[in-house]
Amino acid sequence: MTTSRGRYYAGLQLITAVSNANLSLRRTCNAIAKAIAKSMGMTGCRVLLLNPKNEYLTTIGSFGLSDLYLRKGPLDARKSLPEVLDGRIAVVAHAPSDERLQHPEVAESQQVVSIVAAPLMRGQDTIGQLRMYSRETHSFSRLDEEFLRAAANICAVVLERAELLQFKERVKRSCAKTPRRALPAQMPVSSLKPTEFAHESEVEFANLLDFYQIEWLYEPRSFPLGWNGDEVSQMFTPDFYLPELDMYVELTTMKQDLITSKNRKVRKLREMYPDINIRLLTRKDFARLLSKYGYGPMGDARVEGVGRILYSHVQIQRRVRSLGRRISKDYVGQRIVMIGVLKGVMCFMSDLMRHISIPMRVDYMDISHYGGEEDVVKITRDLDSSISGEHVLMVEDIVDTGMTLNYILAHLASHRPASLRVCTLLDRKPRRLANVKLDYVGFEIPDEFVVGYGLDYKGEYRNLPSIGILHQE
Ligand code: IMP
Ligand code: MG
């Protein structure tokens, strides 16, 4: 008994020391995981962070576990030992046969026999979890529990401090961007990024997803692509996983010549794992994605007017008229509410409604945009009247990533309309991330930034009667 007390004392000493050693978050968590596993005589340990909606657990530090075991994908917090969410310690005596585990077969292949999981708490809230693995059956004593609770408390403080530091960084960055902006009074809950990103573009991408309130995980899973006998010889780890969209995203912002090899890997991944949905965003794609918000790598590129007309005024009018007729036919005998998001949609909406022959109302919304005043997407102008029980037709100028529309449709659906459809003038499919259903589409356009007929670049060009491609240097 005294010897295990001694071991635990030494363990806690080590944990407090590494916690205060100014290491990166990942290295601190790795060191804590190691100290816990060694003190408890376990094979491995990992530190898991819970997402703000209490759905997914992602690994932020580990010790003693094979790569495959670690990267088996996001853990569903409600399926995998859910009692830990309520602040309890979970003990699994025989992992391969336990129903509470999400991937028991992985435990078996790694010869893991018993598992102990303890919550990381901030006050009453669970913010993460410690998980320990053993190749032997492990009994769990009162003393073990006391040690585990103490280690978990220190670990939770480490996470909180990391969160605070990251928040300070973010504020510093956003103040540099918009100098006169007031400091936010409060730290947003669970803003912790469990990650040290490899590239600035990954930080930017994570910020963009945060803005649109789209959950993400950084490098949560590796896919073996090739074997050498029993050993994995080639592996691919996509940068992001977006659980709500069930999509992996790989950003290739490195040298263009490396893209070919990455393309090959992605192709192989798609062949070997046909159920996996993966998107490759090249540096160019990504720059375009950001430049639409008037900043990012290409945000300051010199713009020299419209380079090429894509659709003339006459072509647009003809298409809008036929859309209006189709809509009137589809909704015959009903009345609709047409809703537009300001300001890009104004030309399209005012032309479209003049070709609608059924009774209708219009309403407008406005939302905050990435890179502006707000930290997350917000409705800055809401509807004038209720849409509950109404047939709603959401009208958009252009659907690009789909993130705006995804957000707005969720908002509208929560008001229980009788039906909800989408009509967009332009559809730029190559850059779609959120898969939203479009019922009426004017034109499918190539992957180019367009202006005119209501669409702007940094507020200008809306007054052009035609739609053109912006000429960028
Ligand atoms: P999404 O959320 O990425 O689908 O972006 C949709 C919004 O971005 C649109 O409603 C437009 O306001 C804006 N946008 C996207 N692409 C363009 C473009 O090529 N020109 C002008 N605005 C654009
Ligand atoms: Mg818009």
Short mmCIF file of C-alpha atoms and ligand atoms in Angstrom, two decimals:
data_model
loop_
_atom_site.label_atom_id
_atom_site.label_comp_id
_atom_site.label_asym_id
_atom_site.label_seq_id
_atom_site.Cartn_x
_atom_site.Cartn_y
_atom_site.Cartn_z
CA MET A 1 0.00 0.00 0.00
CA THR A 2 2.74 2.45 0.95
CA THR A 3 4.56 1.72 -2.26
CA SER A 4 1.57 2.64 -4.41
CA ARG A 5 1.05 5.73 -2.24
CA GLY A 6 4.68 6.62 -2.93
CA ARG A 7 4.23 6.02 -6.64
CA TYR A 8 1.17 8.23 -6.72
CA TYR A 9 2.91 10.99 -4.79
CA ALA A 10 5.80 10.96 -7.26
CA GLY A 11 3.31 10.87 -10.12
CA LEU A 12 1.45 13.95 -8.93
CA GLN A 13 4.73 15.75 -8.40
CA LEU A 14 5.66 15.06 -12.00
CA ILE A 15 2.25 16.08 -13.29
CA THR A 16 2.29 19.43 -11.50
CA ALA A 17 5.84 20.06 -12.76
CA VAL A 18 5.06 19.39 -16.44
CA SER A 19 1.83 21.37 -16.14
CA ASN A 20 3.78 24.42 -15.22
CA ALA A 21 6.73 23.93 -17.58
CA ASN A 22 5.44 26.11 -20.37
CA LEU A 23 5.32 23.31 -22.92
CA SER A 24 2.92 23.25 -25.84
CA LEU A 25 -0.55 21.89 -25.04
CA ARG A 26 0.06 18.63 -26.86
CA ARG A 27 3.40 18.01 -25.16
CA THR A 28 1.98 18.85 -21.74
CA CYS A 29 -0.89 16.43 -22.29
CA ASN A 30 1.46 13.73 -23.58
CA ALA A 31 3.61 14.12 -20.46
CA ILE A 32 0.58 14.02 -18.17
CA ALA A 33 -0.69 10.89 -19.94
CA LYS A 34 2.68 9.25 -19.47
CA ALA A 35 2.88 10.12 -15.75
CA ILE A 36 -0.63 8.77 -15.16
CA ALA A 37 -0.03 5.52 -17.06
CA LYS A 38 3.29 4.88 -15.30
CA SER A 39 1.94 5.69 -11.84
CA MET A 40 -1.06 3.42 -12.30
CA GLY A 41 0.79 0.63 -14.01
CA MET A 42 -1.33 0.95 -17.14
CA THR A 43 -0.17 0.35 -20.71
CA GLY A 44 -1.38 3.61 -22.18
CA CYS A 45 -3.34 6.75 -21.50
CA ARG A 46 -4.90 9.52 -23.48
CA VAL A 47 -6.29 12.95 -22.73
CA LEU A 48 -9.53 13.66 -24.60
CA LEU A 49 -11.28 16.94 -25.13
CA LEU A 50 -15.06 17.16 -25.41
CA ASN A 51 -16.54 19.43 -28.07
CA PRO A 52 -18.77 22.29 -26.86
CA LYS A 53 -21.96 20.42 -27.74
CA ASN A 54 -20.87 17.38 -25.68
CA GLU A 55 -20.91 15.09 -28.69
CA TYR A 56 -17.38 14.21 -29.72
CA LEU A 57 -14.16 13.40 -27.95
CA THR A 58 -10.91 14.19 -29.63
CA THR A 59 -7.44 13.20 -28.50
CA ILE A 60 -5.12 16.01 -27.47
CA GLY A 61 -2.39 14.01 -25.79
CA SER A 62 -1.44 10.38 -25.32
CA PHE A 63 1.13 7.88 -24.21
CA GLY A 64 1.78 4.24 -24.98
CA LEU A 65 -0.84 3.64 -27.63
CA SER A 66 -0.30 2.61 -31.20
CA ASP A 67 -1.05 5.17 -33.83
CA LEU A 68 -3.87 3.12 -35.25
CA TYR A 69 -5.58 2.88 -31.90
CA LEU A 70 -5.27 6.60 -31.35
CA ARG A 71 -6.54 7.65 -34.70
CA LYS A 72 -9.57 5.48 -34.98
CA GLY A 73 -11.79 8.49 -35.56
CA PRO A 74 -13.89 10.71 -33.36
CA LEU A 75 -15.33 9.05 -30.30
CA ASP A 76 -19.01 9.58 -29.83
CA ALA A 77 -19.20 10.87 -26.25
CA ARG A 78 -22.75 9.62 -25.79
CA LYS A 79 -22.03 6.12 -27.02
CA SER A 80 -18.59 5.51 -25.62
CA LEU A 81 -18.78 5.21 -21.81
CA PRO A 82 -21.51 7.86 -21.50
CA GLU A 83 -21.50 7.81 -17.68
CA VAL A 84 -18.29 9.83 -17.79
CA LEU A 85 -20.30 12.75 -19.23
CA ASP A 86 -22.15 12.82 -15.91
CA GLY A 87 -18.94 13.12 -13.93
CA ARG A 88 -18.52 9.45 -13.04
CA ILE A 89 -15.51 7.18 -13.37
CA ALA A 90 -16.09 4.23 -15.70
CA VAL A 91 -14.28 0.94 -15.33
CA VAL A 92 -14.32 -1.61 -18.13
CA ALA A 93 -13.08 -4.99 -17.00
CA HIS A 94 -13.12 -6.73 -20.37
CA ALA A 95 -12.99 -4.30 -23.28
CA PRO A 96 -13.52 -6.60 -26.30
CA SER A 97 -16.93 -7.68 -25.03
CA ASP A 98 -18.15 -4.41 -23.50
CA GLU A 99 -21.18 -2.83 -25.10
CA ARG A 100 -20.33 0.65 -23.91
CA LEU A 101 -17.36 0.92 -26.28
CA GLN A 102 -17.66 2.33 -29.75
CA HIS A 103 -14.95 0.24 -31.39
CA PRO A 104 -14.48 -2.91 -29.28
CA GLU A 105 -12.78 -4.66 -32.18
CA VAL A 106 -9.98 -2.10 -32.06
CA ALA A 107 -9.47 -2.80 -28.35
CA GLU A 108 -9.20 -6.46 -29.20
CA SER A 109 -6.71 -6.01 -32.00
CA GLN A 110 -4.53 -3.93 -29.71
CA GLN A 111 -4.85 -6.49 -26.92
CA VAL A 112 -6.41 -3.98 -24.58
CA VAL A 113 -8.22 -5.78 -21.80
CA SER A 114 -9.32 -3.17 -19.32
CA ILE A 115 -10.10 0.51 -19.59
CA VAL A 116 -10.62 3.18 -16.96
CA ALA A 117 -12.11 6.55 -17.88
CA ALA A 118 -12.33 9.60 -15.64
CA PRO A 119 -14.01 12.95 -16.36
CA LEU A 120 -12.17 16.24 -16.63
CA MET A 121 -14.39 18.71 -14.85
CA ARG A 122 -14.68 22.46 -14.81
CA GLY A 123 -16.98 23.11 -11.90
CA GLN A 124 -20.06 21.03 -12.68
CA ASP A 125 -19.29 20.70 -16.37
CA THR A 126 -17.45 17.85 -18.03
CA ILE A 127 -14.93 19.26 -20.51
CA GLY A 128 -13.01 16.13 -21.37
CA GLN A 129 -11.79 12.81 -20.21
CA LEU A 130 -8.77 10.76 -19.18
CA ARG A 131 -8.74 7.26 -20.57
CA MET A 132 -6.34 4.57 -19.43
CA TYR A 133 -5.73 1.24 -21.11
CA SER A 134 -4.24 -1.93 -19.79
CA ARG A 135 -3.28 -5.27 -21.32
CA GLU A 136 -4.12 -6.98 -18.05
CA THR A 137 -7.25 -7.11 -15.98
CA HIS A 138 -7.00 -4.16 -13.71
CA SER A 139 -8.77 -3.85 -10.39
CA PHE A 140 -9.57 -0.37 -9.29
CA SER A 141 -9.08 0.68 -5.64
CA ARG A 142 -10.14 3.68 -3.65
CA LEU A 143 -6.58 4.98 -3.78
CA ASP A 144 -6.50 4.62 -7.57
CA GLU A 145 -9.63 6.71 -7.74
CA GLU A 146 -8.23 9.44 -5.50
CA PHE A 147 -5.11 9.69 -7.62
CA LEU A 148 -7.12 9.77 -10.81
CA ARG A 149 -9.38 12.55 -9.55
CA ALA A 150 -6.35 14.62 -8.50
CA ALA A 151 -4.63 14.11 -11.87
CA ALA A 152 -7.87 14.99 -13.68
CA ASN A 153 -8.21 18.22 -11.71
CA ILE A 154 -4.73 19.34 -12.68
CA CYS A 155 -5.36 18.36 -16.28
CA ALA A 156 -8.60 20.38 -16.38
CA VAL A 157 -6.71 23.45 -15.14
CA VAL A 158 -4.09 22.90 -17.84
CA LEU A 159 -6.82 22.89 -20.50
CA GLU A 160 -8.41 26.00 -19.07
CA ARG A 161 -5.11 27.85 -19.11
CA ALA A 162 -4.44 26.78 -22.70
CA GLU A 163 -7.88 28.04 -23.62
CA LEU A 164 -7.18 31.38 -22.04
CA LEU A 165 -3.89 31.71 -23.90
CA GLN A 166 -5.48 30.86 -27.23
CA PHE A 167 -8.25 33.33 -26.56
CA LYS A 168 -5.72 36.06 -25.84
CA GLU A 169 -4.00 35.25 -29.14
CA ARG A 170 -7.29 35.44 -31.00
CA VAL A 171 -8.17 38.79 -29.49
CA LYS A 172 -4.72 40.08 -30.37
CA ARG A 173 -5.17 38.94 -33.96
CA SER A 174 -8.65 40.33 -34.37
CA CYS A 175 -7.60 43.65 -32.82
CA ALA A 176 -4.80 43.87 -35.35
CA LYS A 177 -7.35 43.28 -38.08
CA THR A 178 -9.89 45.80 -36.85
CA PRO A 179 -8.02 48.15 -34.52
CA ARG A 180 -10.95 50.09 -33.12
CA ARG A 181 -12.93 47.05 -32.19
CA ALA A 182 -13.70 46.78 -28.48
CA LEU A 183 -12.38 43.80 -26.54
CA PRO A 184 -15.02 41.15 -25.95
CA ALA A 185 -16.05 41.27 -22.32
CA GLN A 186 -16.24 37.54 -21.95
CA MET A 187 -14.38 34.52 -23.10
CA PRO A 188 -16.60 32.31 -25.27
CA VAL A 189 -17.26 28.90 -23.73
CA SER A 190 -14.99 26.12 -24.83
CA SER A 191 -13.13 28.08 -27.45
CA LEU A 192 -10.14 25.80 -26.98
CA LYS A 193 -8.59 24.52 -30.16
CA PRO A 194 -7.17 21.12 -29.28
CA THR A 195 -4.41 21.63 -31.65
CA GLU A 196 -1.23 23.15 -32.73
CA PHE A 197 -1.89 23.68 -36.38
CA ALA A 198 0.83 23.05 -38.88
CA HIS A 199 -0.09 26.00 -41.12
CA GLU A 200 -1.60 29.43 -40.79
CA SER A 201 -4.19 28.43 -43.38
CA GLU A 202 -5.42 25.67 -41.09
CA VAL A 203 -5.94 28.20 -38.31
CA GLU A 204 -7.84 30.36 -40.77
CA PHE A 205 -9.96 27.44 -41.92
CA ALA A 206 -10.77 26.49 -38.30
CA ASN A 207 -11.74 30.11 -37.63
CA LEU A 208 -14.00 30.13 -40.68
CA LEU A 209 -15.74 26.95 -39.50
CA ASP A 210 -16.03 28.38 -36.01
CA PHE A 211 -17.67 31.45 -37.50
CA TYR A 212 -20.32 29.36 -39.20
CA GLN A 213 -20.65 27.21 -36.06
CA ILE A 214 -19.60 24.10 -37.91
CA GLU A 215 -18.03 21.52 -35.65
CA TRP A 216 -14.57 20.29 -36.67
CA LEU A 217 -11.85 17.94 -35.53
CA TYR A 218 -8.24 18.32 -36.51
CA GLU A 219 -6.50 15.21 -37.86
CA PRO A 220 -8.74 12.83 -35.92
CA ARG A 221 -8.06 9.80 -38.02
CA SER A 222 -5.46 8.15 -40.22
CA PHE A 223 -6.34 5.83 -43.04
CA PRO A 224 -3.89 3.06 -43.88
CA LEU A 225 -3.37 3.04 -47.65
CA GLY A 226 -0.68 0.43 -48.06
CA TRP A 227 0.79 -2.51 -46.21
CA ASN A 228 4.15 -4.18 -46.07
CA GLY A 229 3.24 -7.57 -44.69
CA ASP A 230 1.53 -6.76 -41.40
CA GLU A 231 2.89 -3.29 -41.19
CA VAL A 232 1.22 -0.18 -42.51
CA SER A 233 3.58 1.35 -45.04
CA GLN A 234 1.45 4.21 -46.27
CA MET A 235 -0.98 6.27 -44.28
CA PHE A 236 -3.09 9.32 -44.97
CA THR A 237 -4.35 11.70 -42.32
CA PRO A 238 -6.78 14.33 -43.60
CA ASP A 239 -6.50 17.70 -41.89
CA PHE A 240 -10.09 18.14 -40.79
CA TYR A 241 -13.18 16.12 -40.12
CA LEU A 242 -16.51 17.95 -40.01
CA PRO A 243 -18.88 15.59 -38.14
CA GLU A 244 -22.12 17.43 -38.98
CA LEU A 245 -21.34 17.35 -42.67
CA ASP A 246 -19.66 13.95 -42.34
CA MET A 247 -16.82 15.22 -44.46
CA TYR A 248 -13.03 15.12 -44.35
CA VAL A 249 -11.19 18.15 -45.68
CA GLU A 250 -7.60 18.18 -46.79
CA LEU A 251 -5.93 21.55 -47.28
CA THR A 252 -2.97 21.52 -49.60
CA THR A 253 -1.34 24.82 -49.09
CA MET A 254 2.22 23.61 -49.52
CA LYS A 255 4.20 23.58 -52.71
CA GLN A 256 2.06 23.03 -55.75
CA ASP A 257 4.20 20.07 -56.92
CA LEU A 258 3.30 18.16 -53.75
CA ILE A 259 -0.35 18.46 -54.70
CA THR A 260 0.03 15.74 -57.34
CA SER A 261 1.16 13.21 -54.78
CA LYS A 262 -1.57 14.31 -52.43
CA ASN A 263 -4.10 13.99 -55.23
CA ARG A 264 -2.92 10.45 -55.76
CA LYS A 265 -3.36 9.66 -52.08
CA VAL A 266 -6.84 11.13 -52.04
CA ARG A 267 -7.77 9.08 -55.09
CA LYS A 268 -6.48 5.94 -53.39
CA LEU A 269 -8.37 6.82 -50.23
CA ARG A 270 -11.59 7.19 -52.21
CA GLU A 271 -11.03 3.80 -53.85
CA MET A 272 -10.21 1.97 -50.64
CA TYR A 273 -12.75 3.71 -48.41
CA PRO A 274 -15.69 4.47 -50.71
CA ASP A 275 -17.89 5.52 -47.78
CA ILE A 276 -15.52 8.31 -46.84
CA ASN A 277 -16.46 11.74 -48.05
CA ILE A 278 -13.32 13.83 -48.60
CA ARG A 279 -12.74 17.27 -50.12
CA LEU A 280 -9.41 18.54 -51.28
CA LEU A 281 -8.93 22.28 -51.00
CA THR A 282 -5.89 23.57 -52.82
CA ARG A 283 -4.14 26.74 -51.88
CA LYS A 284 -5.87 28.47 -54.76
CA ASP A 285 -9.31 27.21 -53.73
CA PHE A 286 -8.66 28.36 -50.24
CA ALA A 287 -7.39 31.79 -51.21
CA ARG A 288 -10.53 32.28 -53.27
CA LEU A 289 -12.68 31.13 -50.43
CA LEU A 290 -11.20 33.78 -48.19
CA SER A 291 -10.89 36.53 -50.74
CA LYS A 292 -14.64 36.55 -51.11
CA TYR A 293 -14.68 37.94 -47.60
CA GLY A 294 -12.35 40.67 -48.78
CA TYR A 295 -9.31 39.32 -47.01
CA GLY A 296 -6.98 36.39 -46.59
CA PRO A 297 -4.02 35.64 -48.85
CA MET A 298 -5.64 37.18 -51.91
CA GLY A 299 -7.70 39.79 -50.12
CA ASP A 300 -5.40 42.60 -51.11
CA ALA A 301 -4.93 41.49 -54.69
CA ARG A 302 -5.41 44.36 -57.08
CA VAL A 303 -8.71 44.19 -58.81
CA GLU A 304 -8.91 45.70 -62.24
CA GLY A 305 -12.59 45.72 -63.04
CA VAL A 306 -14.58 43.06 -64.79
CA GLY A 307 -12.50 40.86 -67.06
CA ARG A 308 -15.18 38.90 -68.89
CA ILE A 309 -18.96 38.95 -69.05
CA LEU A 310 -20.42 35.59 -68.05
CA TYR A 311 -24.13 36.34 -68.50
CA SER A 312 -25.53 39.35 -70.26
CA HIS A 313 -28.49 41.31 -69.01
CA VAL A 314 -30.70 39.67 -71.65
CA GLN A 315 -29.57 36.15 -70.75
CA ILE A 316 -30.23 36.81 -67.07
CA GLN A 317 -33.71 38.18 -67.78
CA ARG A 318 -34.65 35.19 -69.88
CA ARG A 319 -33.51 32.74 -67.19
CA VAL A 320 -35.20 34.66 -64.35
CA ARG A 321 -38.46 34.71 -66.27
CA SER A 322 -38.43 30.95 -66.75
CA LEU A 323 -37.59 30.40 -63.07
CA GLY A 324 -40.52 32.62 -62.10
CA ARG A 325 -42.89 30.67 -64.31
CA ARG A 326 -41.74 27.32 -62.95
CA ILE A 327 -42.14 28.50 -59.37
CA SER A 328 -45.62 29.88 -60.08
CA LYS A 329 -46.60 26.54 -61.61
CA ASP A 330 -45.15 24.44 -58.79
CA TYR A 331 -46.95 26.44 -56.12
CA VAL A 332 -50.20 26.91 -57.97
CA GLY A 333 -53.15 27.31 -55.58
CA GLN A 334 -50.83 28.25 -52.73
CA ARG A 335 -49.29 31.44 -51.40
CA ILE A 336 -45.62 31.83 -50.62
CA VAL A 337 -43.21 33.98 -48.64
CA MET A 338 -40.04 34.81 -50.52
CA ILE A 339 -37.10 35.47 -48.23
CA GLY A 340 -33.82 37.02 -49.33
CA VAL A 341 -30.55 37.71 -47.59
CA LEU A 342 -29.30 41.25 -48.11
CA LYS A 343 -27.73 42.74 -50.05
CA GLY A 344 -26.56 40.55 -52.94
CA VAL A 345 -30.02 39.22 -53.68
CA MET A 346 -31.78 42.52 -54.34
CA CYS A 347 -31.62 42.60 -58.17
CA PHE A 348 -32.52 38.93 -58.54
CA MET A 349 -35.35 39.09 -56.03
CA SER A 350 -36.96 42.16 -57.52
CA ASP A 351 -36.83 40.71 -61.04
CA LEU A 352 -37.92 37.26 -59.97
CA MET A 353 -40.99 38.38 -58.07
CA ARG A 354 -42.31 40.23 -61.11
CA HIS A 355 -42.60 36.85 -62.84
CA ILE A 356 -44.46 35.18 -59.96
CA SER A 357 -48.19 34.91 -60.63
CA ILE A 358 -49.35 33.44 -57.29
CA PRO A 359 -50.05 35.50 -54.15
CA MET A 360 -46.83 36.20 -52.29
CA ARG A 361 -45.05 38.28 -49.66
CA VAL A 362 -41.40 39.25 -49.42
CA ASP A 363 -39.21 39.49 -46.39
CA TYR A 364 -35.52 40.14 -45.88
CA MET A 365 -32.82 39.02 -43.48
CA ASP A 366 -29.28 40.13 -42.97
CA ILE A 367 -26.45 38.23 -41.33
CA SER A 368 -22.95 39.02 -40.14
CA HIS A 369 -20.07 38.06 -42.41
CA TYR A 370 -16.76 36.42 -41.71
CA GLY A 371 -13.99 38.91 -41.05
CA GLY A 372 -16.45 41.55 -39.86
CA GLU A 373 -17.46 42.76 -36.43
CA GLU A 374 -18.91 39.52 -35.09
CA ASP A 375 -17.09 36.40 -33.91
CA VAL A 376 -19.77 34.02 -35.08
CA VAL A 377 -22.46 34.18 -37.71
CA LYS A 378 -25.47 36.08 -36.38
CA ILE A 379 -28.73 37.29 -37.76
CA THR A 380 -28.41 41.05 -37.74
CA ARG A 381 -31.80 41.68 -39.27
CA ASP A 382 -34.54 39.13 -38.71
CA LEU A 383 -37.84 38.61 -40.50
CA ASP A 384 -40.63 41.16 -40.09
CA SER A 385 -43.39 38.61 -39.67
CA SER A 386 -43.88 34.99 -38.72
CA ILE A 387 -43.35 32.22 -41.28
CA SER A 388 -44.86 29.49 -39.15
CA GLY A 389 -47.17 27.40 -41.34
CA GLU A 390 -46.18 29.31 -44.51
CA HIS A 391 -44.65 28.01 -47.73
CA VAL A 392 -41.23 29.60 -47.68
CA LEU A 393 -39.02 30.11 -50.71
CA MET A 394 -35.52 31.13 -49.73
CA VAL A 395 -33.93 33.18 -52.49
CA GLU A 396 -30.15 33.47 -52.80
CA ASP A 397 -27.86 35.28 -55.20
CA ILE A 398 -25.16 32.62 -55.12
CA VAL A 399 -24.47 29.44 -53.21
CA ASP A 400 -20.79 28.83 -52.80
CA THR A 401 -19.59 26.78 -49.82
CA GLY A 402 -23.21 26.56 -48.72
CA MET A 403 -22.31 27.52 -45.17
CA THR A 404 -24.45 30.66 -45.17
CA LEU A 405 -27.46 28.85 -46.54
CA ASN A 406 -26.93 25.91 -44.20
CA TYR A 407 -27.09 28.27 -41.26
CA ILE A 408 -30.09 30.22 -42.52
CA LEU A 409 -32.12 27.13 -43.42
CA ALA A 410 -31.59 25.74 -39.92
CA HIS A 411 -32.83 29.04 -38.53
CA LEU A 412 -35.88 29.15 -40.81
CA ALA A 413 -36.74 25.50 -40.22
CA SER A 414 -36.85 26.15 -36.49
CA HIS A 415 -39.83 28.47 -37.14
CA ARG A 416 -41.82 25.54 -38.55
CA PRO A 417 -42.82 26.70 -42.04
CA ALA A 418 -45.24 24.47 -43.97
CA SER A 419 -42.50 23.94 -46.56
CA LEU A 420 -39.05 25.31 -47.26
CA ARG A 421 -37.39 25.46 -50.65
CA VAL A 422 -34.40 27.24 -52.10
CA CYS A 423 -34.02 29.23 -55.28
CA THR A 424 -30.58 30.52 -56.19
CA LEU A 425 -29.57 32.46 -59.25
CA LEU A 426 -26.03 31.07 -59.27
CA ASP A 427 -24.67 27.76 -58.09
CA ARG A 428 -20.90 27.32 -57.80
CA LYS A 429 -20.70 23.62 -57.09
CA PRO A 430 -16.92 23.08 -57.07
CA ARG A 431 -16.55 24.83 -53.74
CA ARG A 432 -19.48 23.29 -51.89
CA LEU A 433 -18.81 22.14 -48.33
CA ALA A 434 -22.25 22.06 -46.75
CA ASN A 435 -24.50 19.92 -48.89
CA VAL A 436 -27.70 21.94 -49.13
CA LYS A 437 -30.53 20.99 -51.44
CA LEU A 438 -31.20 23.58 -54.14
CA ASP A 439 -34.67 23.38 -55.69
CA TYR A 440 -34.34 26.09 -58.36
CA VAL A 441 -31.04 27.09 -59.93
CA GLY A 442 -30.52 29.84 -62.49
CA PHE A 443 -27.01 29.06 -63.69
CA GLU A 444 -24.24 26.71 -62.64
CA ILE A 445 -21.08 28.75 -62.79
CA PRO A 446 -17.38 27.81 -62.91
CA ASP A 447 -15.01 28.36 -60.01
CA GLU A 448 -14.51 32.09 -60.56
CA PHE A 449 -15.40 35.09 -58.46
CA VAL A 450 -18.28 36.98 -60.04
CA VAL A 451 -19.77 40.45 -59.65
CA GLY A 452 -22.68 42.45 -60.99
CA TYR A 453 -26.47 42.17 -60.88
CA GLY A 454 -26.37 42.68 -57.11
CA LEU A 455 -23.18 40.73 -56.43
CA ASP A 456 -20.31 42.75 -55.04
CA TYR A 457 -16.63 42.78 -54.38
CA LYS A 458 -15.91 44.83 -51.25
CA GLY A 459 -19.23 46.59 -51.72
CA GLU A 460 -18.76 47.63 -55.34
CA TYR A 461 -19.99 46.44 -58.77
CA ARG A 462 -23.53 45.64 -57.61
CA ASN A 463 -24.94 48.07 -60.17
CA LEU A 464 -23.67 46.24 -63.26
CA PRO A 465 -26.64 44.93 -65.28
CA SER A 466 -24.73 41.78 -66.31
CA ILE A 467 -22.71 39.21 -64.38
CA GLY A 468 -18.99 39.20 -64.98
CA ILE A 469 -15.80 37.62 -63.75
CA LEU A 470 -13.66 39.89 -61.68
CA HIS A 471 -10.26 40.53 -63.19
CA GLN A 472 -7.66 39.92 -60.50
CA GLU A 473 -3.93 40.39 -60.78
P1 IMP B 1 -21.35 30.62 -48.98
O1 IMP B 1 -21.76 30.72 -47.56
O2 IMP B 1 -19.89 30.25 -49.11
O3 IMP B 1 -22.23 29.74 -49.80
O4 IMP B 1 -21.37 32.08 -49.56
C1 IMP B 1 -22.52 32.66 -49.96
C2 IMP B 1 -22.43 34.15 -49.97
O5 IMP B 1 -21.10 34.65 -50.26
C3 IMP B 1 -23.29 34.68 -51.07
O6 IMP B 1 -24.60 34.89 -50.60
C4 IMP B 1 -22.62 35.96 -51.48
O7 IMP B 1 -23.05 37.01 -50.67
C5 IMP B 1 -21.16 35.71 -51.19
N1 IMP B 1 -20.45 35.30 -52.41
C6 IMP B 1 -20.02 34.06 -52.71
N2 IMP B 1 -19.41 34.01 -53.88
C7 IMP B 1 -19.48 35.24 -54.40
C8 IMP B 1 -19.02 35.82 -55.65
O8 IMP B 1 -18.46 35.18 -56.53
N3 IMP B 1 -19.27 37.14 -55.79
C9 IMP B 1 -19.89 37.88 -54.85
N4 IMP B 1 -20.34 37.39 -53.69
C10 IMP B 1 -20.13 36.07 -53.45
MG MG B 2 -25.49 36.43 -49.82
#
